[in-house]
Amino acid sequence: METSVHDQIKRMVEIQKLDGEIYDLRKEMGEKPKLIDKLKGEFEATKAKLNGLEEKAKSIVVSRKEFELELQSKEDVIAKANADLNQLKTNKEYSAKISEIESLKADKSQVEEKILRSYDAADAVNADIEKEKAEVAEREKVYLSKKKEIEDEVRVLDDRVKVLDSQRSEIAPHIDPQILKQYEKLLEVKEGRAIVPVNGLACGGCYMNAMPQTVNQIKMRQELIRCEYCARFLYLEDDL
């Protein structure tokens, strides 16, 4: 195994290029299910709206049947009241019965109006249902198409990660196990960037300024130097 500090840094920079891309790819892959969930949510919302309209249509039919039963009941009462007219003996009784019949007919008219309004309401809801069915069909088409597109993208990204992982496995054995362990721990907590260049005097990870002494220590190649602020390993691009 190559053991010089300079060789270790070179290997770490090589593996960091791979790990940086792997991190970014996996992050992108992790976002894809959210896109699918969003599209699915939009599709499910249109289905829920359609279901709501269909339930409303059923409710209108149920109410209409109740009104029709109520109408039949009132017609029966009116028919009986009309039949009773022939049995009455005084004008007073006759007038009272006529008033009762007129009141019953007024109630009947209100029920008939409710039935007519229910037909209008049903027509409106059924028109909305047809529109929503078309919307559901379109949303489903978009959802399934985009879902397949995203899943294809994920497969491409995953294939790329496998290639990078394979390349990584060829480099990792050339890095000191203890250093590799520290490096990989940093990868987890530093957004996939464990070793970064010093740009001027600034750390390429946290962008805090390093001391000139730190830069000199890197140039000496006697030990691995880490940023005093973010703990990432540091290197000089011109020194590789």
Coordinates of N, CA and C in Angstrom, one line a residue:
M1 N 0.8 -1.2 0.0 CA 0.0 0.0 0.0 C 0.9 1.2 0.0
E2 N 0.5 2.2 -0.8 CA 1.2 3.5 -0.8 C 1.0 4.2 0.6
T3 N 2.0 4.6 1.2 CA 1.8 5.2 2.5 C 2.2 6.6 2.7
S4 N 2.9 7.2 1.7 CA 3.3 8.6 1.9 C 2.1 9.5 2.0
V5 N 2.2 10.6 2.7 CA 1.1 11.6 2.9 C 0.7 12.1 1.5
H6 N 1.6 12.4 0.7 CA 1.3 12.9 -0.7 C 0.5 11.9 -1.4
D7 N 0.9 10.6 -1.4 CA 0.2 9.6 -2.1 C -1.2 9.4 -1.5
Q8 N -1.3 9.4 -0.2 CA -2.6 9.3 0.4 C -3.6 10.4 0.0
I9 N -3.1 11.6 -0.1 CA -3.9 12.8 -0.5 C -4.4 12.6 -1.9
K10 N -3.4 12.1 -2.8 CA -3.8 11.9 -4.2 C -4.9 10.9 -4.3
R11 N -4.8 9.8 -3.5 CA -5.8 8.8 -3.6 C -7.1 9.3 -3.0
M12 N -7.0 10.1 -2.0 CA -8.3 10.6 -1.3 C -9.0 11.6 -2.3
V13 N -8.2 12.4 -3.0 CA -8.8 13.3 -4.0 C -9.5 12.5 -5.1
E14 N -8.8 11.5 -5.5 CA -9.4 10.6 -6.6 C -10.7 10.0 -6.1
I15 N -10.7 9.5 -4.9 CA -11.9 8.8 -4.4 C -13.0 9.9 -4.1
Q16 N -12.6 11.1 -3.7 CA -13.5 12.1 -3.4 C -14.3 12.6 -4.7
K17 N -13.6 12.6 -5.8 CA -14.3 12.9 -7.1 C -15.4 11.9 -7.3
L18 N -15.2 10.7 -7.1 CA -16.2 9.6 -7.2 C -17.3 9.8 -6.2
D19 N -16.9 9.9 -4.9 CA -17.8 10.0 -3.8 C -18.7 11.3 -3.9
G20 N -18.1 12.4 -4.4 CA -18.9 13.6 -4.6 C -20.0 13.4 -5.6
E21 N -19.7 12.7 -6.7 CA -20.7 12.4 -7.7 C -21.7 11.4 -7.2
I22 N -21.2 10.4 -6.5 CA -22.1 9.4 -5.9 C -23.1 10.1 -5.0
Y23 N -22.6 11.0 -4.1 CA -23.5 11.7 -3.2 C -24.5 12.5 -3.9
D24 N -24.1 13.2 -4.9 CA -25.1 14.0 -5.7 C -26.1 13.2 -6.4
L25 N -25.7 12.0 -7.0 CA -26.6 11.2 -7.7 C -27.6 10.5 -6.7
R26 N -27.1 10.1 -5.6 CA -28.0 9.5 -4.6 C -29.0 10.5 -4.0
K27 N -28.5 11.7 -3.9 CA -29.4 12.8 -3.4 C -30.5 13.0 -4.4
E28 N -30.1 13.1 -5.7 CA -31.1 13.3 -6.8 C -32.1 12.1 -6.8
M29 N -31.5 10.9 -6.7 CA -32.4 9.7 -6.7 C -33.4 9.8 -5.5
G30 N -32.9 10.3 -4.4 CA -33.8 10.4 -3.2 C -34.9 11.4 -3.4
E31 N -34.7 12.3 -4.3 CA -35.8 13.3 -4.6 C -36.9 12.8 -5.5
K32 N -36.5 11.8 -6.3 CA -37.4 11.3 -7.3 C -38.7 10.8 -6.8
P33 N -38.7 10.0 -5.7 CA -40.0 9.5 -5.1 C -40.9 10.6 -4.7
K34 N -40.3 11.7 -4.3 CA -41.2 12.9 -3.9 C -41.9 13.4 -5.1
L35 N -41.3 13.4 -6.3 CA -41.9 13.9 -7.5 C -43.1 12.9 -7.8
I36 N -42.8 11.6 -7.7 CA -43.8 10.6 -8.0 C -45.0 10.8 -7.0
D37 N -44.7 11.0 -5.7 CA -45.7 11.2 -4.7 C -46.6 12.4 -5.0
K38 N -45.9 13.5 -5.5 CA -46.6 14.7 -5.8 C -47.6 14.5 -6.9
L39 N -47.1 13.8 -8.0 CA -48.0 13.5 -9.1 C -49.2 12.6 -8.7
K40 N -48.8 11.6 -7.9 CA -49.9 10.7 -7.4 C -50.9 11.4 -6.6
G41 N -50.4 12.4 -5.8 CA -51.3 13.1 -4.9 C -52.3 14.0 -5.8
E42 N -51.8 14.6 -6.9 CA -52.6 15.4 -7.7 C -53.7 14.5 -8.4
F43 N -53.2 13.3 -8.8 CA -54.1 12.3 -9.5 C -55.2 11.8 -8.5
E44 N -54.8 11.5 -7.2 CA -55.7 11.0 -6.2 C -56.7 12.2 -5.8
A45 N -56.2 13.4 -5.9 CA -57.1 14.5 -5.5 C -58.3 14.6 -6.5
T46 N -57.9 14.4 -7.8 CA -59.0 14.5 -8.9 C -60.0 13.3 -8.7
K47 N -59.4 12.2 -8.4 CA -60.3 11.0 -8.1 C -61.2 11.2 -6.9
A48 N -60.6 11.8 -5.9 CA -61.5 12.1 -4.7 C -62.6 13.1 -5.0
K49 N -62.2 14.1 -5.9 CA -63.3 15.1 -6.3 C -64.4 14.4 -7.1
L50 N -64.0 13.5 -8.0 CA -64.9 12.7 -8.8 C -65.8 11.9 -7.9
N51 N -65.2 11.2 -6.9 CA -66.0 10.4 -6.0 C -67.0 11.2 -5.2
G52 N -66.5 12.4 -4.8 CA -67.4 13.4 -4.1 C -68.6 13.8 -4.9
L53 N -68.4 14.0 -6.2 CA -69.5 14.4 -7.1 C -70.4 13.2 -7.3
E54 N -69.9 12.0 -7.5 CA -70.7 10.8 -7.6 C -71.6 10.6 -6.4
E55 N -71.0 10.8 -5.2 CA -71.8 10.6 -4.0 C -72.9 11.7 -3.9
K56 N -72.5 12.9 -4.4 CA -73.5 14.0 -4.4 C -74.7 13.6 -5.3
A57 N -74.4 13.0 -6.5 CA -75.4 12.6 -7.4 C -76.3 11.5 -6.8
K58 N -75.7 10.6 -6.1 CA -76.5 9.5 -5.4 C -77.4 10.1 -4.4
S59 N -76.9 11.1 -3.6 CA -77.6 11.8 -2.6 C -78.8 12.5 -3.2
I60 N -78.7 13.1 -4.3 CA -79.8 13.8 -5.0 C -80.9 12.8 -5.4
V61 N -80.5 11.7 -5.9 CA -81.4 10.6 -6.3 C -82.2 10.1 -5.1
V62 N -81.5 9.9 -4.0 CA -82.1 9.4 -2.7 C -83.1 10.5 -2.2
S63 N -82.7 11.7 -2.2 CA -83.6 12.8 -1.8 C -84.9 12.9 -2.7
R64 N -84.6 12.8 -4.0 CA -85.8 12.8 -4.9 C -86.8 11.7 -4.6
K65 N -86.3 10.5 -4.4 CA -87.2 9.4 -4.1 C -88.0 9.7 -2.8
E66 N -87.3 10.3 -1.9 CA -88.1 10.7 -0.6 C -89.1 11.7 -0.9
F67 N -88.8 12.7 -1.8 CA -89.8 13.7 -2.2 C -90.9 13.1 -2.9
E68 N -90.6 12.1 -3.8 CA -91.7 11.5 -4.6 C -92.6 10.7 -3.7
L69 N -92.0 10.1 -2.6 CA -92.9 9.3 -1.6 C -93.8 10.3 -0.9
E70 N -93.1 11.5 -0.5 CA -93.9 12.5 0.2 C -95.0 13.1 -0.7
L71 N -94.7 13.2 -2.0 CA -95.7 13.7 -2.9 C -96.9 12.8 -3.1
Q72 N -96.5 11.5 -3.2 CA -97.6 10.5 -3.3 C -98.5 10.5 -2.0
S73 N -97.8 10.6 -0.9 CA -98.6 10.7 0.4 C -99.5 11.9 0.4
K74 N -99.1 13.0 0.0 CA -99.9 14.2 -0.1 C -101.0 14.1 -1.1
E75 N -100.7 13.4 -2.2 CA -101.8 13.2 -3.2 C -102.9 12.3 -2.6
D76 N -102.5 11.3 -1.9 CA -103.4 10.4 -1.3 C -104.3 11.1 -0.3
V77 N -103.7 12.0 0.5 CA -104.4 12.8 1.5 C -105.4 13.7 0.8
I78 N -104.9 14.3 -0.2 CA -105.8 15.3 -1.0 C -107.0 14.5 -1.6
A79 N -106.7 13.3 -2.2 CA -107.8 12.5 -2.8 C -108.8 12.1 -1.7
K80 N -108.3 11.8 -0.5 CA -109.3 11.4 0.6 C -110.1 12.6 1.0
A81 N -109.4 13.8 1.1 CA -110.1 15.0 1.5 C -111.2 15.4 0.5
N82 N -110.9 15.2 -0.8 CA -111.9 15.5 -1.9 C -113.1 14.5 -1.7
A83 N -112.8 13.3 -1.4 CA -113.8 12.3 -1.3 C -114.7 12.6 -0.1
D84 N -114.1 13.2 0.9 CA -114.8 13.5 2.2 C -115.8 14.7 1.9
L85 N -115.6 15.5 0.9 CA -116.4 16.6 0.6 C -117.9 16.2 0.4
N86 N -118.1 15.0 -0.2 CA -119.4 14.6 -0.5 C -120.2 14.1 0.8
Q87 N -119.4 13.9 1.9 CA -120.0 13.4 3.1 C -120.4 14.6 4.1
L88 N -119.9 15.8 3.7 CA -120.1 16.9 4.6 C -121.6 17.5 4.5
K89 N -122.1 17.9 5.6 CA -123.5 18.3 5.6 C -123.7 19.9 5.8
T90 N -122.7 20.5 6.3 CA -122.9 22.0 6.5 C -121.9 22.8 5.7
N91 N -122.3 24.0 5.4 CA -121.3 24.9 4.7 C -120.0 25.1 5.4
K92 N -120.2 25.2 6.7 CA -119.0 25.5 7.6 C -118.0 24.3 7.4
E93 N -118.5 23.1 7.5 CA -117.7 21.9 7.4 C -117.0 21.9 6.0
Y94 N -117.9 22.2 5.0 CA -117.4 22.2 3.6 C -116.3 23.2 3.4
S95 N -116.5 24.4 3.9 CA -115.5 25.5 3.8 C -114.2 25.1 4.4
A96 N -114.3 24.5 5.6 CA -113.1 24.1 6.4 C -112.3 23.0 5.6
K97 N -113.1 22.1 5.0 CA -112.4 21.1 4.2 C -111.7 21.6 3.0
I98 N -112.4 22.6 2.3 CA -111.8 23.2 1.1 C -110.5 23.9 1.5
S99 N -110.6 24.6 2.6 CA -109.3 25.3 3.1 C -108.2 24.3 3.4
E100 N -108.6 23.2 4.0 CA -107.6 22.1 4.3 C -107.0 21.6 3.0
I101 N -107.9 21.4 2.0 CA -107.4 20.9 0.7 C -106.5 21.9 0.0
E102 N -106.8 23.2 0.1 CA -106.0 24.2 -0.5 C -104.6 24.2 0.1
S103 N -104.6 24.0 1.4 CA -103.3 24.0 2.2 C -102.5 22.8 1.8
L104 N -103.2 21.7 1.6 CA -102.5 20.4 1.2 C -102.0 20.6 -0.2
K105 N -102.7 21.2 -1.1 CA -102.2 21.5 -2.5 C -101.0 22.4 -2.5
A106 N -101.0 23.4 -1.6 CA -99.9 24.3 -1.5 C -98.6 23.5 -1.1
D107 N -98.8 22.6 -0.1 CA -97.7 21.8 0.4 C -97.2 20.9 -0.7
K108 N -98.2 20.3 -1.5 CA -97.9 19.5 -2.6 C -97.0 20.2 -3.7
S109 N -97.4 21.5 -3.9 CA -96.7 22.3 -4.9 C -95.2 22.5 -4.5
Q110 N -95.0 22.7 -3.2 CA -93.7 22.9 -2.7 C -92.8 21.6 -2.9
V111 N -93.5 20.4 -2.6 CA -92.8 19.2 -2.8 C -92.4 19.0 -4.3
E112 N -93.4 19.3 -5.2 CA -93.2 19.2 -6.6 C -92.0 20.1 -7.1
E113 N -92.0 21.3 -6.5 CA -90.9 22.2 -6.8 C -89.5 21.6 -6.4
K114 N -89.5 21.0 -5.2 CA -88.3 20.3 -4.7 C -87.8 19.2 -5.7
I115 N -88.8 18.5 -6.2 CA -88.5 17.4 -7.2 C -87.9 18.0 -8.5
L116 N -88.5 19.1 -8.9 CA -88.0 19.7 -10.2 C -86.6 20.2 -9.9
R117 N -86.4 20.9 -8.8 CA -85.0 21.4 -8.5 C -84.0 20.3 -8.4
S118 N -84.5 19.1 -7.9 CA -83.5 18.0 -7.8 C -83.1 17.5 -9.2
Y119 N -84.0 17.6 -10.1 CA -83.6 17.2 -11.5 C -82.6 18.2 -12.1
D120 N -82.8 19.5 -11.8 CA -81.9 20.5 -12.3 C -80.5 20.3 -11.6
A121 N -80.5 20.0 -10.3 CA -79.3 19.7 -9.6 C -78.6 18.5 -10.1
A122 N -79.4 17.5 -10.4 CA -78.8 16.2 -10.9 C -78.1 16.5 -12.3
D123 N -78.8 17.3 -13.1 CA -78.2 17.6 -14.4 C -76.9 18.3 -14.3
A124 N -76.8 19.3 -13.3 CA -75.6 20.1 -13.1 C -74.5 19.2 -12.6
V125 N -74.8 18.3 -11.6 CA -73.8 17.4 -11.1 C -73.3 16.4 -12.1
N126 N -74.2 15.9 -12.9 CA -73.8 14.9 -13.9 C -72.9 15.5 -14.9
A127 N -73.2 16.8 -15.2 CA -72.3 17.5 -16.2 C -70.9 17.7 -15.6
D128 N -70.9 18.0 -14.3 CA -69.6 18.1 -13.6 C -68.9 16.8 -13.5
I129 N -69.6 15.7 -13.3 CA -69.0 14.4 -13.3 C -68.3 14.1 -14.6
E130 N -69.0 14.4 -15.7 CA -68.4 14.1 -17.0 C -67.1 14.9 -17.2
K131 N -67.1 16.1 -16.8 CA -65.9 16.9 -16.9 C -64.8 16.4 -16.0
E132 N -65.2 16.0 -14.8 CA -64.2 15.4 -13.8 C -63.6 14.1 -14.3
K133 N -64.5 13.3 -14.9 CA -64.0 12.0 -15.5 C -62.9 12.2 -16.5
A134 N -63.1 13.2 -17.3 CA -62.1 13.6 -18.4 C -60.8 14.1 -17.7
E135 N -61.0 14.8 -16.6 CA -59.8 15.4 -15.9 C -59.1 14.2 -15.2
V136 N -59.8 13.3 -14.6 CA -59.2 12.1 -14.0 C -58.4 11.3 -15.0
A137 N -59.0 11.1 -16.2 CA -58.3 10.3 -17.2 C -57.0 11.0 -17.6
E138 N -57.1 12.3 -17.8 CA -55.9 13.1 -18.2 C -54.8 13.0 -17.1
R139 N -55.2 13.2 -15.8 CA -54.3 13.2 -14.7 C -53.6 11.8 -14.6
E140 N -54.4 10.8 -14.8 CA -53.9 9.4 -14.7 C -52.9 9.2 -15.8
K141 N -53.2 9.7 -17.0 CA -52.2 9.6 -18.2 C -50.9 10.3 -17.9
V142 N -51.0 11.5 -17.3 CA -49.8 12.3 -17.0 C -49.1 11.6 -15.9
Y143 N -49.8 11.1 -14.9 CA -49.1 10.5 -13.7 C -48.4 9.2 -14.1
L144 N -49.0 8.4 -14.9 CA -48.3 7.1 -15.3 C -47.2 7.4 -16.2
S145 N -47.3 8.4 -17.1 CA -46.3 8.7 -18.1 C -45.1 9.3 -17.3
K146 N -45.3 10.2 -16.4 CA -44.2 10.9 -15.7 C -43.6 9.9 -14.7
K147 N -44.4 9.0 -14.1 CA -43.9 8.0 -13.2 C -42.9 7.1 -13.9
K148 N -43.3 6.6 -15.1 CA -42.4 5.8 -15.9 C -41.1 6.5 -16.2
E149 N -41.3 7.8 -16.6 CA -40.1 8.6 -17.0 C -39.2 8.8 -15.8
I150 N -39.7 9.1 -14.7 CA -38.9 9.2 -13.5 C -38.2 7.9 -13.1
E151 N -38.9 6.8 -13.1 CA -38.4 5.5 -12.8 C -37.2 5.2 -13.8
D152 N -37.4 5.5 -15.0 CA -36.3 5.3 -16.0 C -35.1 6.2 -15.6
E153 N -35.3 7.4 -15.2 CA -34.2 8.3 -14.8 C -33.5 7.7 -13.6
V154 N -34.3 7.2 -12.7 CA -33.7 6.6 -11.5 C -32.8 5.4 -11.8
R155 N -33.2 4.6 -12.8 CA -32.4 3.4 -13.2 C -31.1 3.9 -13.9
V156 N -31.2 4.9 -14.6 CA -30.0 5.5 -15.3 C -29.0 6.0 -14.2
L157 N -29.6 6.7 -13.2 CA -28.7 7.2 -12.1 C -28.1 6.1 -11.3
D158 N -28.9 5.1 -11.1 CA -28.5 3.9 -10.3 C -27.4 3.2 -11.0
D159 N -27.5 3.0 -12.3 CA -26.4 2.4 -13.1 C -25.1 3.2 -13.0
R160 N -25.3 4.5 -13.1 CA -24.1 5.4 -12.9 C -23.4 5.2 -11.6
V161 N -24.2 5.1 -10.5 CA -23.7 4.9 -9.2 C -22.9 3.6 -9.1
K162 N -23.5 2.5 -9.7 CA -22.8 1.2 -9.7 C -21.4 1.3 -10.4
V163 N -21.4 2.1 -11.5 CA -20.1 2.2 -12.2 C -19.1 2.9 -11.3
L164 N -19.6 4.0 -10.6 CA -18.7 4.8 -9.7 C -18.3 4.0 -8.5
D165 N -19.2 3.2 -8.0 CA -18.9 2.3 -6.8 C -17.8 1.3 -7.2
S166 N -17.9 0.8 -8.4 CA -16.9 -0.2 -8.9 C -15.5 0.5 -9.0
Q167 N -15.5 1.7 -9.5 CA -14.2 2.5 -9.6 C -13.7 2.8 -8.3
R168 N -14.6 3.1 -7.4 CA -14.2 3.4 -6.0 C -13.5 2.3 -5.3
S169 N -14.1 1.1 -5.5 CA -13.6 -0.1 -4.9 C -12.1 -0.4 -5.3
E170 N -11.7 0.1 -6.4 CA -10.3 -0.1 -6.9 C -9.4 0.9 -6.2
I171 N -9.9 2.0 -5.8 CA -9.0 3.0 -5.1 C -9.0 2.8 -3.6
A172 N -10.1 2.5 -3.0 CA -10.2 2.4 -1.5 C -9.1 1.6 -0.9
P173 N -8.7 0.4 -1.4 CA -7.6 -0.4 -0.8 C -6.3 0.3 -0.7
H174 N -6.1 1.4 -1.5 CA -4.8 2.1 -1.5 C -4.8 3.2 -0.5
I175 N -5.8 3.4 0.3 CA -5.9 4.4 1.3 C -5.8 3.7 2.7
D176 N -5.0 4.3 3.6 CA -4.8 3.7 4.9 C -6.2 3.5 5.6
P177 N -6.5 2.3 6.1 CA -7.8 2.0 6.7 C -8.3 3.0 7.7
Q178 N -7.4 3.5 8.6 CA -7.8 4.5 9.6 C -8.2 5.8 8.9
I179 N -7.4 6.2 8.0 CA -7.7 7.5 7.3 C -9.0 7.3 6.5
L180 N -9.1 6.2 5.8 CA -10.4 6.0 5.1 C -11.6 6.0 6.0
K181 N -11.5 5.4 7.2 CA -12.6 5.4 8.1 C -12.9 6.9 8.5
Q182 N -11.9 7.7 8.8 CA -12.2 9.1 9.1 C -12.8 9.8 7.9
Y183 N -12.3 9.6 6.8 CA -12.8 10.2 5.5 C -14.2 9.9 5.3
E184 N -14.6 8.6 5.5 CA -16.0 8.2 5.2 C -16.9 8.7 6.2
K185 N -16.4 8.9 7.5 CA -17.3 9.5 8.5 C -17.6 10.9 8.2
L186 N -16.6 11.6 7.6 CA -16.8 13.0 7.2 C -17.8 13.1 6.0
L187 N -17.7 12.1 5.1 CA -18.6 12.1 4.0 C -20.0 12.1 4.4
E188 N -20.3 11.4 5.5 CA -21.7 11.2 6.0 C -22.2 12.6 6.5
V189 N -21.3 13.3 7.2 CA -21.8 14.5 7.9 C -21.5 15.8 7.2
K190 N -20.7 15.7 6.1 CA -20.3 17.0 5.4 C -20.8 17.0 3.9
E191 N -22.0 16.4 3.8 CA -22.7 16.5 2.4 C -21.8 16.0 1.3
G192 N -21.2 14.8 1.6 CA -20.4 14.2 0.5 C -19.1 14.8 0.2
R193 N -18.6 15.7 1.0 CA -17.3 16.4 0.7 C -16.4 16.3 1.9
A194 N -15.5 15.4 1.9 CA -14.6 15.1 3.0 C -13.2 15.7 2.9
I195 N -12.8 15.8 1.6 CA -11.5 16.5 1.4 C -11.7 17.5 0.3
V196 N -11.2 18.7 0.6 CA -11.5 19.9 -0.3 C -10.2 20.7 -0.5
P197 N -10.1 21.4 -1.6 CA -8.9 22.2 -1.8 C -8.9 23.5 -1.0
V198 N -7.8 24.1 -0.8 CA -7.7 25.4 -0.2 C -7.6 26.4 -1.4
N199 N -8.6 27.3 -1.5 CA -8.6 28.3 -2.5 C -8.1 29.6 -1.9
G200 N -6.9 30.0 -2.3 CA -6.3 31.2 -1.7 C -5.9 30.8 -0.3
L201 N -6.7 31.3 0.7 CA -6.5 30.9 2.1 C -7.8 30.3 2.6
A202 N -8.8 30.2 1.7 CA -10.2 29.7 2.1 C -10.3 28.2 2.0
C203 N -11.0 27.6 3.0 CA -11.3 26.2 2.9 C -12.4 26.0 1.8
G204 N -12.2 25.1 0.9 CA -13.1 24.8 -0.2 C -14.4 24.2 0.3
G205 N -14.5 23.9 1.6 CA -15.7 23.3 2.1 C -16.6 24.3 2.9
C206 N -16.0 24.9 3.9 CA -16.8 25.9 4.7 C -16.5 27.3 4.3
Y207 N -15.4 27.5 3.5 CA -15.1 28.9 3.0 C -14.5 29.8 4.1
M208 N -14.1 29.2 5.2 CA -13.5 30.0 6.3 C -12.0 30.1 5.9
N209 N -11.4 31.2 6.3 CA -10.0 31.4 5.9 C -9.1 30.6 6.8
A210 N -8.1 29.9 6.2 CA -7.1 29.1 6.9 C -5.9 30.0 7.3
M211 N -5.2 29.6 8.3 CA -4.0 30.4 8.7 C -2.9 30.1 7.6
P212 N -2.1 31.1 7.3 CA -0.9 30.8 6.4 C -0.1 29.6 6.9
Q213 N 0.0 29.4 8.2 CA 0.7 28.3 8.7 C 0.1 27.0 8.3
T214 N -1.2 27.0 8.2 CA -1.9 25.7 7.8 C -1.5 25.4 6.4
V215 N -1.5 26.4 5.5 CA -1.1 26.2 4.1 C 0.3 25.6 4.0
N216 N 1.2 26.2 4.9 CA 2.6 25.7 4.9 C 2.7 24.3 5.3
Q217 N 1.9 23.9 6.3 CA 1.9 22.5 6.8 C 1.4 21.6 5.7
I218 N 0.5 22.0 4.9 CA 0.0 21.2 3.8 C 1.2 21.0 2.8
K219 N 1.9 22.0 2.5 CA 3.0 22.0 1.5 C 4.1 21.1 2.0
M220 N 4.3 21.0 3.3 CA 5.3 20.1 3.9 C 5.1 18.7 3.7
R221 N 3.8 18.2 3.5 CA 3.5 16.8 3.3 C 3.9 15.9 4.4
Q222 N 4.0 16.4 5.6 CA 4.4 15.5 6.7 C 3.2 14.8 7.4
E223 N 2.0 15.4 7.2 CA 0.8 14.9 7.9 C -0.4 15.4 7.1
L224 N -1.5 14.7 7.3 CA -2.7 15.2 6.7 C -3.3 16.3 7.6
I225 N -3.7 17.4 6.9 CA -4.1 18.6 7.6 C -5.6 18.7 7.4
R226 N -6.3 19.1 8.5 CA -7.8 19.3 8.4 C -8.1 20.7 8.8
C227 N -9.2 21.2 8.2 CA -9.7 22.5 8.5 C -10.1 22.6 10.0
E228 N -9.6 23.7 10.6 CA -9.9 23.8 12.0 C -11.4 24.2 12.3
Y229 N -12.1 24.6 11.2 CA -13.5 25.0 11.4 C -14.5 23.8 11.1
C230 N -14.3 23.2 9.9 CA -15.2 22.1 9.5 C -14.7 20.7 9.6
A231 N -13.4 20.6 9.9 CA -12.7 19.3 10.1 C -12.5 18.5 8.8
R232 N -12.8 19.1 7.6 CA -12.5 18.4 6.4 C -11.0 18.4 6.2
F233 N -10.6 17.3 5.4 CA -9.2 17.2 5.0 C -8.9 18.3 4.0
L234 N -7.7 18.9 4.0 CA -7.4 20.0 3.1 C -6.2 19.5 2.2
Y235 N -6.2 20.1 0.9 CA -5.1 19.9 0.0 C -4.9 21.1 -0.9
L236 N -3.8 21.1 -1.5 CA -3.5 22.2 -2.5 C -3.5 21.6 -3.9
E237 N -4.4 22.1 -4.8 CA -4.5 21.6 -6.1 C -3.2 21.6 -6.9
D238 N -2.4 22.7 -6.7 CA -1.2 22.8 -7.4 C -0.1 21.9 -6.9
D239 N -0.4 21.3 -5.7 CA 0.6 20.4 -5.1 C 0.4 18.9 -5.3
L240 N -0.6 18.6 -6.1 CA -0.9 17.2 -6.3 C 0.1 16.6 -7.3

